Amino acid sequence: MGVKLLLDKAHVAGIRHFDVYRREGGYRSAEKALQSMTPEAIVEEVKKSGLRGRGGAGFPAGMKWSFIAKPEGVPRHLVCNADESEPGTFKDRYLMEFIPHLLLEGLLVSSFALGSNDTYIYIRGEYAWIVDILETAIEEAKANGFLGKNILGTGFDCNIYVHRGAGAYICGEETALIESLEGKRGNPRIKPPFPAIQGVWNRPTVVNNVETLAAVVPIINMGGDAYAQIGVGRSTGTKLISACGNINKPGVYEIEMNLSVEEFIYSDEYCGGIANGKRLKACIPGGSSVPILPANLMLTTAKGEKRLMNYESLSDGGFASGSMLGSGGFIVLDEDQSIVKNTYTLARFYRHESCGQCSPCREGTGWMEKILINILKGKGQASDIDLLWDIQRKIEGNTICPLGDAAAWPVAAAIRHFRDEFEWYVNHPQEAQTRNYGLAHYADPIHVPA
Amino acid sequence: MPAFSPDQLTEFQRLVSHYPEGKQKSALLPVLHLAQNSFGGWLSAETMDYVADLLQIQPIEVYEVATFYSMYNLKPVGRYMFEVCQTGPCMINGSDDILAYIGEQLNIRPGETTADGMFTLKTVECLGACGYAPMMQMGKTYREHLTKEKVDAIIAECRANAATNN
Ligand SMILES: Cc1cc2nc3c(=O)[nH]c(=O)nc-3n(C[C@H](O)[C@H](O)[C@H](O)COP(=O)(O)O)c2cc1C
Ligand code: SF4
Ligand code: FES
């Protein structure tokens, strides 16, 4: 059993409520931070911990906090990103649903560190029942003096508000989220200015993921150095992984980042192996936007080393033979799954979610979807595969926000590693409608022009 | 013109109070949810104009938002809405079959409402329940690990619920 820092108490009966949470040691980090530390010292501790953003990009949290502008007389805001819409990802939901006070505690400490008196949780609109859970928890914290005015007699005021979105993946992107918080369409902003300088209502704003902010609690309790001892290298601490697909035990797991992918998939403590005794075909380890890998490259790197569940190891080999930890949405495909169909559903997702501001993303995602459905239905041509490759190349890097890249990468990786299956669909259109292709033949990676 | 009840107005005030003075437009998304829940599950032009008026913003600002986000319904919907997820992870776990089965049972296609106004079927993209697939959203709740038997039970439950609550 690895160390658990976030979910160790998630199963205690009644932990959703303040009294039980407090009895189990909750809000100690808030007392320590507010009563004995300066905001600067908290930022320092988070820097020392090596904590990296858990929303997908993995940017060091302490460094991000140190960028926040502090113009005289202008309020600053912390915004918690609970939009969680990346396919395969359902870890923030679990944390908020089962142990909401952990998030509130992390938000309180982080708000104190950043000087945010009004902090927002931007939550995806579909998580409607979690809004109630969070609002109840906020009321409890307020009634017990851990939110509201003059918290713990320190003179620090902090309110937390839940802002419910309304169905738009793009609002997870931090500048789109800010637009949405201002009551507008979720169109990402051009950066700079960065939110740390001009965010919501043109005020300095820090946006962090739910899990990132919850991790501040153990960091303050145990100290940044001790936190940094857990994990390996620059992948410090623990990570929540939401596992789904063809596995025996889908669910949310807190792991130490020195765990091997093989153990994660096959051991009974985690996914419990591939369902129905089938074989592993492919895996998308970090949410739908990260490259899909065939089984062999998932379990070991191209150099033949065991692949581990952390930032560095999962991206080892770059796009040629690696993937990314991303949001921790771990999707497993067995030998009966069609890579073409899976890629099609993801392409449809990105077309649906493109905000439409940039033509490469708006048009490109639509073309990719159309070409993929044609191939899937047995109406594709050999040239379509190269056309898909060409389109994704033209989207990547040419858009305002990274949704364009996120749409391009899954298609690129599917063609790179499973080209033989795409060709089979094109060359045997009728057969492809009647049976599965089966395990990959692991075609050599296609030549990628520089 | 639609109008909020006193309770709904209190909730409206609470939502607006979350944002700084003069930034009441920020409450638009939560207020549109309130309006949609209060006025029959969808947003008519009159409802949107009413919201614009309450928030002291232009109607176009409300239309822009209402058309952007997938949770706002711009046409009337059935009393019960089945929003079936069809993205990769749910597809892997058989969402196609569940969607087809619901369609057969209700005799409608995605995007349609039954003639009696009872059910609307809709496809949606990943709802953050991928580990509990196949799944659908029904109002404020998620229905997960769906099977044909569960679908039958849910439809029966809705019919019974409608019969008792008219
Ligand atoms: C299209 C898109 C969707 C995103 N969705 C989310 C999301 O749902 N949750 C999240 O925390 N971050 C999401 N992000 C990343 C955010 O922009 C941002 O980097 C993150 O909230 C920062 O928090 P962190 O540093 O704590 O990870 C998304 C980014 C993009 C480009
Ligand atoms: S890349 Fe796509 S989602 Fe991002 S701003 Fe451009 S059109 Fe919108
Ligand atoms: S894919 Fe259906 S809930 Fe995520």
PDB file of C-alpha atoms in Angstrom, chain A residues 2 12 29 39 59 62 67 74 101 110 120 122 162 197 205 243 282 324 357 371 387 408 425 438:
ATOM      1  CA  GLY A   2       1.412   3.363  -0.962  1.00  0.00           C
ATOM      2  CA  VAL A  12     -14.559   7.459   7.235  1.00  0.00           C
ATOM      3  CA  SER A  29      -3.152  23.039   8.231  1.00  0.00           C
ATOM      4  CA  PRO A  39       1.703  34.183   3.131  1.00  0.00           C
ATOM      5  CA  PHE A  59       3.180  23.515 -14.034  1.00  0.00           C
ATOM      6  CA  GLY A  62       4.496  27.450  -6.036  1.00  0.00           C
ATOM      7  CA  PHE A  67       3.838  35.349 -10.294  1.00  0.00           C
ATOM      8  CA  VAL A  74      -6.741  45.877  -6.212  1.00  0.00           C
ATOM      9  CA  HIS A 101     -13.780  19.838   3.459  1.00  0.00           C
ATOM     10  CA  SER A 110      -4.168  28.942  -0.510  1.00  0.00           C
ATOM     11  CA  TYR A 120     -14.459  30.816  -6.423  1.00  0.00           C
ATOM     12  CA  TYR A 122     -15.858  26.928 -10.938  1.00  0.00           C
ATOM     13  CA  VAL A 162     -19.469  27.916  -5.982  1.00  0.00           C
ATOM     14  CA  ILE A 197      -1.618  39.938 -13.936  1.00  0.00           C
ATOM     15  CA  THR A 205      -6.049  35.748 -10.519  1.00  0.00           C
ATOM     16  CA  ALA A 243      -9.123   4.513 -14.185  1.00  0.00           C
ATOM     17  CA  ALA A 282      -3.808   0.119 -25.846  1.00  0.00           C
ATOM     18  CA  MET A 324       1.782  12.135 -20.816  1.00  0.00           C
ATOM     19  CA  GLN A 357     -12.648  31.243 -32.528  1.00  0.00           C
ATOM     20  CA  ILE A 371     -12.933  11.610 -42.355  1.00  0.00           C
ATOM     21  CA  LEU A 387      -5.053  13.679 -45.111  1.00  0.00           C
ATOM     22  CA  ALA A 408      -4.668  16.904 -32.855  1.00  0.00           C
ATOM     23  CA  TYR A 425     -10.470  -0.414 -42.464  1.00  0.00           C
ATOM     24  CA  GLY A 438      -7.686  -7.442 -32.826  1.00  0.00           C
TER      25      GLY A 438
END
